[in-house]
mmCIF file of C-alpha atoms in Angstrom:
data_model
loop_
_atom_site.group_PDB
_atom_site.id
_atom_site.type_symbol
_atom_site.label_atom_id
_atom_site.label_comp_id
_atom_site.label_asym_id
_atom_site.label_seq_id
_atom_site.Cartn_x
_atom_site.Cartn_y
_atom_site.Cartn_z
ATOM 1 C CA MET A 1036 -0.065 -0.097 0.146
ATOM 2 C CA LEU A 1037 1.147 3.502 -0.788
ATOM 3 C CA LEU A 1038 0.761 5.734 2.355
ATOM 4 C CA HIS A 1039 0.801 9.588 1.929
ATOM 5 C CA PHE A 1040 2.220 11.558 4.996
ATOM 6 C CA THR A 1041 3.311 14.833 6.084
ATOM 7 C CA LYS A 1042 6.392 15.474 8.220
ATOM 8 C CA MET A 1043 6.214 18.338 10.826
ATOM 9 C CA HIS A 1044 7.896 19.508 13.884
ATOM 10 C CA GLY A 1045 7.238 21.632 17.030
ATOM 11 C CA LEU A 1046 10.408 23.047 18.223
ATOM 12 C CA GLY A 1047 12.308 20.134 16.774
ATOM 13 C CA ASN A 1048 9.959 17.418 18.329
ATOM 14 C CA ASP A 1049 9.254 15.741 15.074
ATOM 15 C CA PHE A 1050 6.161 13.875 13.845
ATOM 16 C CA MET A 1051 4.940 11.781 11.008
ATOM 17 C CA MET A 1052 1.212 12.906 10.299
ATOM 18 C CA LEU A 1053 -1.181 10.565 8.616
ATOM 19 C CA ASP A 1054 -4.707 11.427 7.489
ATOM 20 C CA LEU A 1055 -6.715 8.547 8.068
ATOM 21 C CA ILE A 1056 -9.775 10.104 7.075
ATOM 22 C CA SER A 1057 -9.223 10.020 3.205
ATOM 23 C CA GLN A 1058 -6.896 7.157 3.514
ATOM 24 C CA LYS A 1059 -7.512 3.747 5.385
ATOM 25 C CA VAL A 1060 -4.764 1.892 6.965
ATOM 26 C CA ARG A 1061 -4.144 -0.033 10.261
ATOM 27 C CA LEU A 1062 -0.516 0.086 11.326
ATOM 28 C CA ARG A 1063 0.955 -2.598 13.366
ATOM 29 C CA PRO A 1064 3.750 -1.695 16.182
ATOM 30 C CA GLU A 1065 6.360 -3.232 14.149
ATOM 31 C CA GLN A 1066 5.461 -1.054 10.941
ATOM 32 C CA ILE A 1067 5.644 1.999 13.163
ATOM 33 C CA ARG A 1068 8.915 1.156 14.299
ATOM 34 C CA ARG A 1069 10.252 0.597 10.917
ATOM 35 C CA LEU A 1070 8.718 3.840 9.701
ATOM 36 C CA ALA A 1071 10.316 5.613 12.773
ATOM 37 C CA ASP A 1072 13.759 4.439 11.752
ATOM 38 C CA ARG A 1073 15.685 7.631 11.008
ATOM 39 C CA HIS A 1074 18.085 5.445 8.612
ATOM 40 C CA ARG A 1075 15.795 3.333 6.964
ATOM 41 C CA GLY A 1076 12.372 4.729 7.415
ATOM 42 C CA VAL A 1077 10.912 8.350 7.460
ATOM 43 C CA GLY A 1078 12.186 9.067 11.115
ATOM 44 C CA PHE A 1079 10.222 10.767 13.834
ATOM 45 C CA ASP A 1080 9.661 11.029 17.674
ATOM 46 C CA GLN A 1081 6.049 10.176 17.354
ATOM 47 C CA LEU A 1082 3.488 9.306 14.728
ATOM 48 C CA LEU A 1083 0.193 11.051 14.719
ATOM 49 C CA THR A 1084 -3.157 9.951 13.001
ATOM 50 C CA VAL A 1085 -6.072 12.137 12.195
ATOM 51 C CA GLU A 1086 -9.411 10.182 12.562
ATOM 52 C CA ALA A 1087 -13.034 10.809 12.635
ATOM 53 C CA PRO A 1088 -14.319 11.692 16.095
ATOM 54 C CA GLU A 1089 -16.323 9.240 18.285
ATOM 55 C CA ARG A 1090 -17.816 12.010 20.346
ATOM 56 C CA HIS A 1091 -20.526 14.313 18.818
ATOM 57 C CA ASP A 1092 -18.872 17.271 20.496
ATOM 58 C CA ALA A 1093 -15.370 16.619 18.876
ATOM 59 C CA ASP A 1094 -14.034 17.828 15.461
ATOM 60 C CA PHE A 1095 -11.561 15.200 15.071
ATOM 61 C CA LYS A 1096 -10.032 12.367 17.002
ATOM 62 C CA TYR A 1097 -6.338 11.942 16.909
ATOM 63 C CA ARG A 1098 -4.130 9.073 18.187
ATOM 64 C CA ILE A 1099 -0.382 9.269 19.236
ATOM 65 C CA PHE A 1100 2.357 6.396 18.809
ATOM 66 C CA ASN A 1101 5.821 6.512 20.124
ATOM 67 C CA ALA A 1102 8.956 5.516 17.995
ATOM 68 C CA ASP A 1103 8.746 2.022 19.520
ATOM 69 C CA GLY A 1104 5.252 1.654 18.554
ATOM 70 C CA SER A 1105 3.468 1.912 21.799
ATOM 71 C CA GLU A 1106 0.629 4.423 21.907
ATOM 72 C CA VAL A 1107 0.349 7.051 24.522
ATOM 73 C CA GLU A 1108 -2.385 9.520 25.763
ATOM 74 C CA ASN A 1109 -1.234 13.032 24.956
ATOM 75 C CA CYS A 1110 1.370 15.157 23.167
ATOM 76 C CA GLY A 1111 1.473 18.903 23.589
ATOM 77 C CA ASN A 1112 3.812 19.770 20.605
ATOM 78 C CA GLY A 1113 1.746 17.085 18.522
ATOM 79 C CA ALA A 1114 -1.323 18.936 19.173
ATOM 80 C CA ARG A 1115 -0.082 22.163 17.722
ATOM 81 C CA CYS A 1116 1.019 20.230 14.485
ATOM 82 C CA PHE A 1117 -2.268 18.522 14.511
ATOM 83 C CA ALA A 1118 -3.989 21.970 14.181
ATOM 84 C CA VAL A 1119 -1.903 23.264 11.539
ATOM 85 C CA PHE A 1120 -2.050 19.842 9.519
ATOM 86 C CA VAL A 1121 -5.767 19.482 9.345
ATOM 87 C CA HIS A 1122 -6.060 22.918 8.496
ATOM 88 C CA ASP A 1123 -3.408 22.865 5.649
ATOM 89 C CA ARG A 1124 -4.997 19.557 4.396
ATOM 90 C CA ARG A 1125 -8.313 21.529 4.134
ATOM 91 C CA LEU A 1126 -9.958 18.903 6.387
ATOM 92 C CA THR A 1127 -11.539 21.996 8.330
ATOM 93 C CA HIS A 1128 -11.607 25.746 7.738
ATOM 94 C CA LYS A 1129 -12.130 26.311 11.651
ATOM 95 C CA LYS A 1130 -9.493 28.164 13.555
ATOM 96 C CA GLU A 1131 -10.805 26.750 16.866
ATOM 97 C CA LEU A 1132 -11.093 23.024 17.165
ATOM 98 C CA LEU A 1133 -12.101 20.442 19.911
ATOM 99 C CA VAL A 1134 -9.963 17.379 19.344
ATOM 100 C CA GLU A 1135 -10.586 13.997 21.127
ATOM 101 C CA THR A 1136 -7.421 12.101 22.395
ATOM 102 C CA ALA A 1137 -6.876 9.211 24.686
ATOM 103 C CA GLY A 1138 -6.179 11.538 27.508
ATOM 104 C CA GLY A 1139 -9.249 13.616 27.029
ATOM 105 C CA LEU A 1140 -10.570 16.696 24.921
ATOM 106 C CA LEU A 1141 -8.027 19.273 23.799
ATOM 107 C CA GLY A 1142 -8.936 22.765 22.747
ATOM 108 C CA LEU A 1143 -6.902 24.009 20.017
ATOM 109 C CA LYS A 1144 -6.581 27.697 18.498
ATOM 110 C CA LEU A 1145 -4.670 28.688 15.367
ATOM 111 C CA ALA A 1146 -3.124 32.188 16.128
ATOM 112 C CA ASP A 1147 -1.057 34.606 13.866
ATOM 113 C CA GLN A 1148 2.439 33.881 12.537
ATOM 114 C CA GLY A 1149 2.252 30.117 13.021
ATOM 115 C CA GLN A 1150 1.619 29.990 16.578
ATOM 116 C CA VAL A 1151 -0.841 27.687 18.138
ATOM 117 C CA SER A 1152 -2.329 27.872 21.461
ATOM 118 C CA VAL A 1153 -3.547 24.631 23.358
ATOM 119 C CA ASP A 1154 -5.949 24.430 26.043
ATOM 120 C CA MET A 1155 -4.225 21.384 27.786
ATOM 121 C CA GLY A 1156 -7.237 21.218 30.482
ATOM 122 C CA VAL A 1157 -6.898 20.987 34.202
ATOM 123 C CA PRO A 1158 -3.609 19.318 35.366
ATOM 124 C CA ARG A 1159 -4.242 16.165 37.311
ATOM 125 C CA LEU A 1160 -2.077 15.771 40.613
ATOM 126 C CA HIS A 1161 -3.579 12.904 42.279
ATOM 127 C CA PRO A 1162 -1.137 9.737 42.092
ATOM 128 C CA ASP A 1163 -3.777 7.614 40.874
ATOM 129 C CA ASP A 1164 -4.176 9.911 37.547
ATOM 130 C CA LEU A 1165 -0.682 9.092 36.449
ATOM 131 C CA PRO A 1166 -0.497 6.277 37.922
ATOM 132 C CA PHE A 1167 2.329 6.799 40.610
ATOM 133 C CA ILE A 1168 2.409 4.644 43.765
ATOM 134 C CA ALA A 1169 2.126 7.024 46.765
ATOM 135 C CA LYS A 1170 0.417 6.961 50.110
ATOM 136 C CA ALA A 1171 -1.268 10.480 49.511
ATOM 137 C CA GLN A 1172 -1.176 13.286 47.084
ATOM 138 C CA ALA A 1173 1.629 15.866 47.771
ATOM 139 C CA THR A 1174 3.316 18.675 45.874
ATOM 140 C CA SER A 1175 6.577 16.808 45.824
ATOM 141 C CA TYR A 1176 7.552 13.307 46.623
ATOM 142 C CA PRO A 1177 10.987 11.565 47.685
ATOM 143 C CA LEU A 1178 12.076 8.860 44.922
ATOM 144 C CA GLN A 1179 15.025 6.637 45.664
ATOM 145 C CA VAL A 1180 16.910 5.718 42.502
ATOM 146 C CA GLU A 1181 19.739 3.349 43.145
ATOM 147 C CA GLN A 1182 21.533 4.700 46.130
ATOM 148 C CA GLN A 1183 20.376 8.451 45.828
ATOM 149 C CA THR A 1184 16.873 10.191 46.737
ATOM 150 C CA TYR A 1185 15.383 12.835 44.506
ATOM 151 C CA ASP A 1186 12.623 15.340 45.195
ATOM 152 C CA ILE A 1187 10.074 15.031 42.109
ATOM 153 C CA GLY A 1188 6.664 16.512 41.232
ATOM 154 C CA ALA A 1189 4.365 14.077 39.700
ATOM 155 C CA VAL A 1190 1.886 15.544 37.304
ATOM 156 C CA SER A 1191 -0.635 14.013 34.772
ATOM 157 C CA MET A 1192 -1.250 16.245 31.620
ATOM 158 C CA GLY A 1193 -3.234 13.364 30.147
ATOM 159 C CA ASN A 1194 0.117 11.600 30.182
ATOM 160 C CA PRO A 1195 2.429 10.814 33.182
ATOM 161 C CA HIS A 1196 5.317 13.246 34.145
ATOM 162 C CA ALA A 1197 7.903 13.171 36.775
ATOM 163 C CA VAL A 1198 9.720 16.504 37.112
ATOM 164 C CA LEU A 1199 12.861 17.297 39.072
ATOM 165 C CA ARG A 1200 14.653 20.443 39.776
ATOM 166 C CA VAL A 1201 18.391 20.751 38.702
ATOM 167 C CA GLU A 1202 20.990 23.275 39.002
ATOM 168 C CA SER A 1203 21.701 23.168 35.281
ATOM 169 C CA ALA A 1204 19.496 21.620 32.639
ATOM 170 C CA ILE A 1205 22.656 21.668 30.221
ATOM 171 C CA GLN A 1206 24.656 19.457 32.519
ATOM 172 C CA ALA A 1207 21.762 17.396 33.792
ATOM 173 C CA PRO A 1208 22.314 13.539 33.552
ATOM 174 C CA VAL A 1209 19.183 13.198 31.105
ATOM 175 C CA GLU A 1210 20.484 10.094 29.487
ATOM 176 C CA THR A 1211 21.686 8.118 32.503
ATOM 177 C CA LEU A 1212 18.925 9.083 35.035
ATOM 178 C CA GLY A 1213 16.179 9.547 32.738
ATOM 179 C CA PRO A 1214 15.614 5.880 31.716
ATOM 180 C CA LEU A 1215 15.974 4.829 35.310
ATOM 181 C CA ILE A 1216 13.127 7.249 36.550
ATOM 182 C CA GLU A 1217 11.144 6.295 33.432
ATOM 183 C CA GLN A 1218 11.034 2.636 34.316
ATOM 184 C CA HIS A 1219 10.959 3.028 38.059
ATOM 185 C CA ALA A 1220 8.565 0.671 39.877
ATOM 186 C CA ARG A 1221 6.635 3.395 41.440
ATOM 187 C CA PHE A 1222 5.199 4.322 37.782
ATOM 188 C CA PRO A 1223 3.584 1.296 36.733
ATOM 189 C CA LYS A 1224 2.767 2.567 33.100
ATOM 190 C CA ARG A 1225 6.375 4.254 32.950
ATOM 191 C CA VAL A 1226 6.763 8.106 32.998
ATOM 192 C CA ASN A 1227 8.126 10.949 31.025
ATOM 193 C CA VAL A 1228 11.074 12.592 32.928
ATOM 194 C CA GLY A 1229 11.659 16.359 33.036
ATOM 195 C CA PHE A 1230 14.833 18.093 34.241
ATOM 196 C CA LEU A 1231 13.797 21.771 35.285
ATOM 197 C CA GLU A 1232 16.259 24.619 35.906
ATOM 198 C CA VAL A 1233 14.570 27.684 37.085
ATOM 199 C CA LEU A 1234 15.881 30.916 35.765
ATOM 200 C CA ASP A 1235 13.614 33.411 37.485
ATOM 201 C CA ARG A 1236 9.743 33.631 38.378
ATOM 202 C CA GLN A 1237 9.056 34.076 34.662
ATOM 203 C CA SER A 1238 11.441 31.576 32.791
ATOM 204 C CA GLY A 1239 13.271 28.201 33.248
ATOM 205 C CA ARG A 1240 15.182 25.676 31.170
ATOM 206 C CA LEU A 1241 14.089 22.083 30.520
ATOM 207 C CA ARG A 1242 14.945 18.870 28.909
ATOM 208 C CA VAL A 1243 12.896 15.850 28.753
ATOM 209 C CA TYR A 1244 13.298 12.244 28.542
ATOM 210 C CA GLU A 1245 10.255 10.845 26.986
ATOM 211 C CA ARG A 1246 8.802 7.740 27.555
ATOM 212 C CA GLY A 1247 9.387 5.325 24.628
ATOM 213 C CA ALA A 1248 11.243 7.878 22.693
ATOM 214 C CA GLY A 1249 14.246 9.192 24.539
ATOM 215 C CA GLU A 1250 15.280 12.721 25.094
ATOM 216 C CA THR A 1251 13.585 15.081 22.285
ATOM 217 C CA GLN A 1252 14.211 18.432 21.236
ATOM 218 C CA ALA A 1253 11.065 19.622 23.090
ATOM 219 C CA CYS A 1254 8.040 18.194 24.910
ATOM 220 C CA GLY A 1255 4.792 20.285 25.358
ATOM 221 C CA THR A 1256 3.166 18.204 27.871
ATOM 222 C CA GLY A 1257 6.536 18.091 29.783
ATOM 223 C CA ALA A 1258 6.789 21.854 29.660
ATOM 224 C CA CYS A 1259 3.280 22.121 31.144
ATOM 225 C CA ALA A 1260 4.045 19.628 33.733
ATOM 226 C CA ALA A 1261 7.132 21.615 34.688
ATOM 227 C CA MET A 1262 5.280 24.675 35.011
ATOM 228 C CA VAL A 1263 2.681 23.056 37.215
ATOM 229 C CA TYR A 1264 5.458 21.618 39.402
ATOM 230 C CA GLY A 1265 7.321 25.072 39.620
ATOM 231 C CA ARG A 1266 4.236 27.105 40.295
ATOM 232 C CA LEU A 1267 3.102 24.474 43.095
ATOM 233 C CA GLN A 1268 6.542 24.934 44.535
ATOM 234 C CA GLY A 1269 6.374 28.769 44.592
ATOM 235 C CA TRP A 1270 9.312 29.332 41.950
ATOM 236 C CA PHE A 1271 6.815 30.646 39.052
ATOM 237 C CA ASP A 1272 4.385 33.262 38.408
ATOM 238 C CA GLU A 1273 1.402 32.332 36.474
ATOM 239 C CA GLN A 1274 3.072 33.160 33.015
ATOM 240 C CA VAL A 1275 6.224 31.369 32.157
ATOM 241 C CA THR A 1276 8.445 31.016 29.159
ATOM 242 C CA LEU A 1277 10.539 27.668 29.060
ATOM 243 C CA GLN A 1278 13.386 27.171 26.977
ATOM 244 C CA LEU A 1279 13.735 23.737 25.593
ATOM 245 C CA PRO A 1280 16.615 22.476 23.095
ATOM 246 C CA GLY A 1281 14.313 23.206 20.184
ATOM 247 C CA GLY A 1282 12.915 26.463 21.127
ATOM 248 C CA HIS A 1283 10.555 28.353 23.525
ATOM 249 C CA LEU A 1284 7.178 27.747 24.849
ATOM 250 C CA GLN A 1285 4.825 30.039 26.684
ATOM 251 C CA ILE A 1286 2.651 28.553 29.461
ATOM 252 C CA HIS A 1287 -0.002 30.021 31.576
ATOM 253 C CA TRP A 1288 -1.547 28.556 34.594
ATOM 254 C CA ALA A 1289 -3.306 30.464 37.280
ATOM 255 C CA GLY A 1290 -3.090 27.504 39.846
ATOM 256 C CA PRO A 1291 -5.010 24.312 41.018
ATOM 257 C CA GLU A 1292 -8.378 23.535 39.391
ATOM 258 C CA GLN A 1293 -7.665 26.001 36.497
ATOM 259 C CA HIS A 1294 -6.999 25.261 32.875
ATOM 260 C CA LEU A 1295 -3.406 25.397 31.505
ATOM 261 C CA THR A 1296 -2.651 27.086 28.210
ATOM 262 C CA MET A 1297 0.435 26.377 26.019
ATOM 263 C CA THR A 1298 1.440 28.543 23.071
ATOM 264 C CA GLY A 1299 4.268 27.627 20.554
ATOM 265 C CA PRO A 1300 5.045 27.174 16.798
ATOM 266 C CA ALA A 1301 4.161 24.171 14.635
ATOM 267 C CA GLN A 1302 5.822 23.774 11.055
ATOM 268 C CA ARG A 1303 5.461 21.547 8.061
ATOM 269 C CA VAL A 1304 8.751 20.093 6.628
ATOM 270 C CA PHE A 1305 7.829 18.159 3.722
ATOM 271 C CA GLU A 1306 5.052 15.783 2.283
ATOM 272 C CA GLY A 1307 5.843 12.320 1.077
ATOM 273 C CA GLN A 1308 4.689 8.887 0.327
ATOM 274 C CA ILE A 1309 5.950 5.473 1.308
ATOM 275 C CA TYR A 1310 5.339 1.876 0.578
ATOM 276 C CA LEU A 1311 4.245 -0.330 3.548
#
């Protein structure tokens, strides 16, 4: 089968976009892994599919698959790319969309100069929402990794995140500590791991080791989780700019029980087709 696709990225976090409304295909995990190979396939951090919604109040449904073939609940950078993709493909003329994901409904708004704002909903803080094994909800938790204990935040943005503060994001042990926390026994479904450096009350630096993908150039939900953790700890004001390796994201969150909004760019790289 000849498969038509679009390659996109949000701050270097790259995606293969598939319109499964105008073409019908069901991909197996091994096929996704082959497509994700950067030497023998298309290459991407995640595969995003556009499908017809199941809910009557949604405009579209979209599914998210990691490069290892596993399906995940949410992706902030992918959501922005999704909004640009469906508009460029003329699947809709609407500038404001309600999109169904495995992690819940997302509100997307196409803005000027290639920016997209995403209503990420209300962050979930109870350990059961990640899931994370803990006796009770708290703003931070001690986590023992090998012979050392780290203070982490645990936040669900529709997908699970652990966030720890570091003195320097550039020098943080992302490649070594990231996978140890990702697969920690207290996270039964694994977890995305953010390494947050606080610069001041309105800005920070962040690197993220993503579940099933490794470190990426940017992670939208990871930036949202870092903002939530930082604000709960009293480090951030309600409007913060986070610097990721691929660029900047603006995050607004007034506090608990309030919706969080993320704003950033999404860009198309190229169109292509490949035989399965």
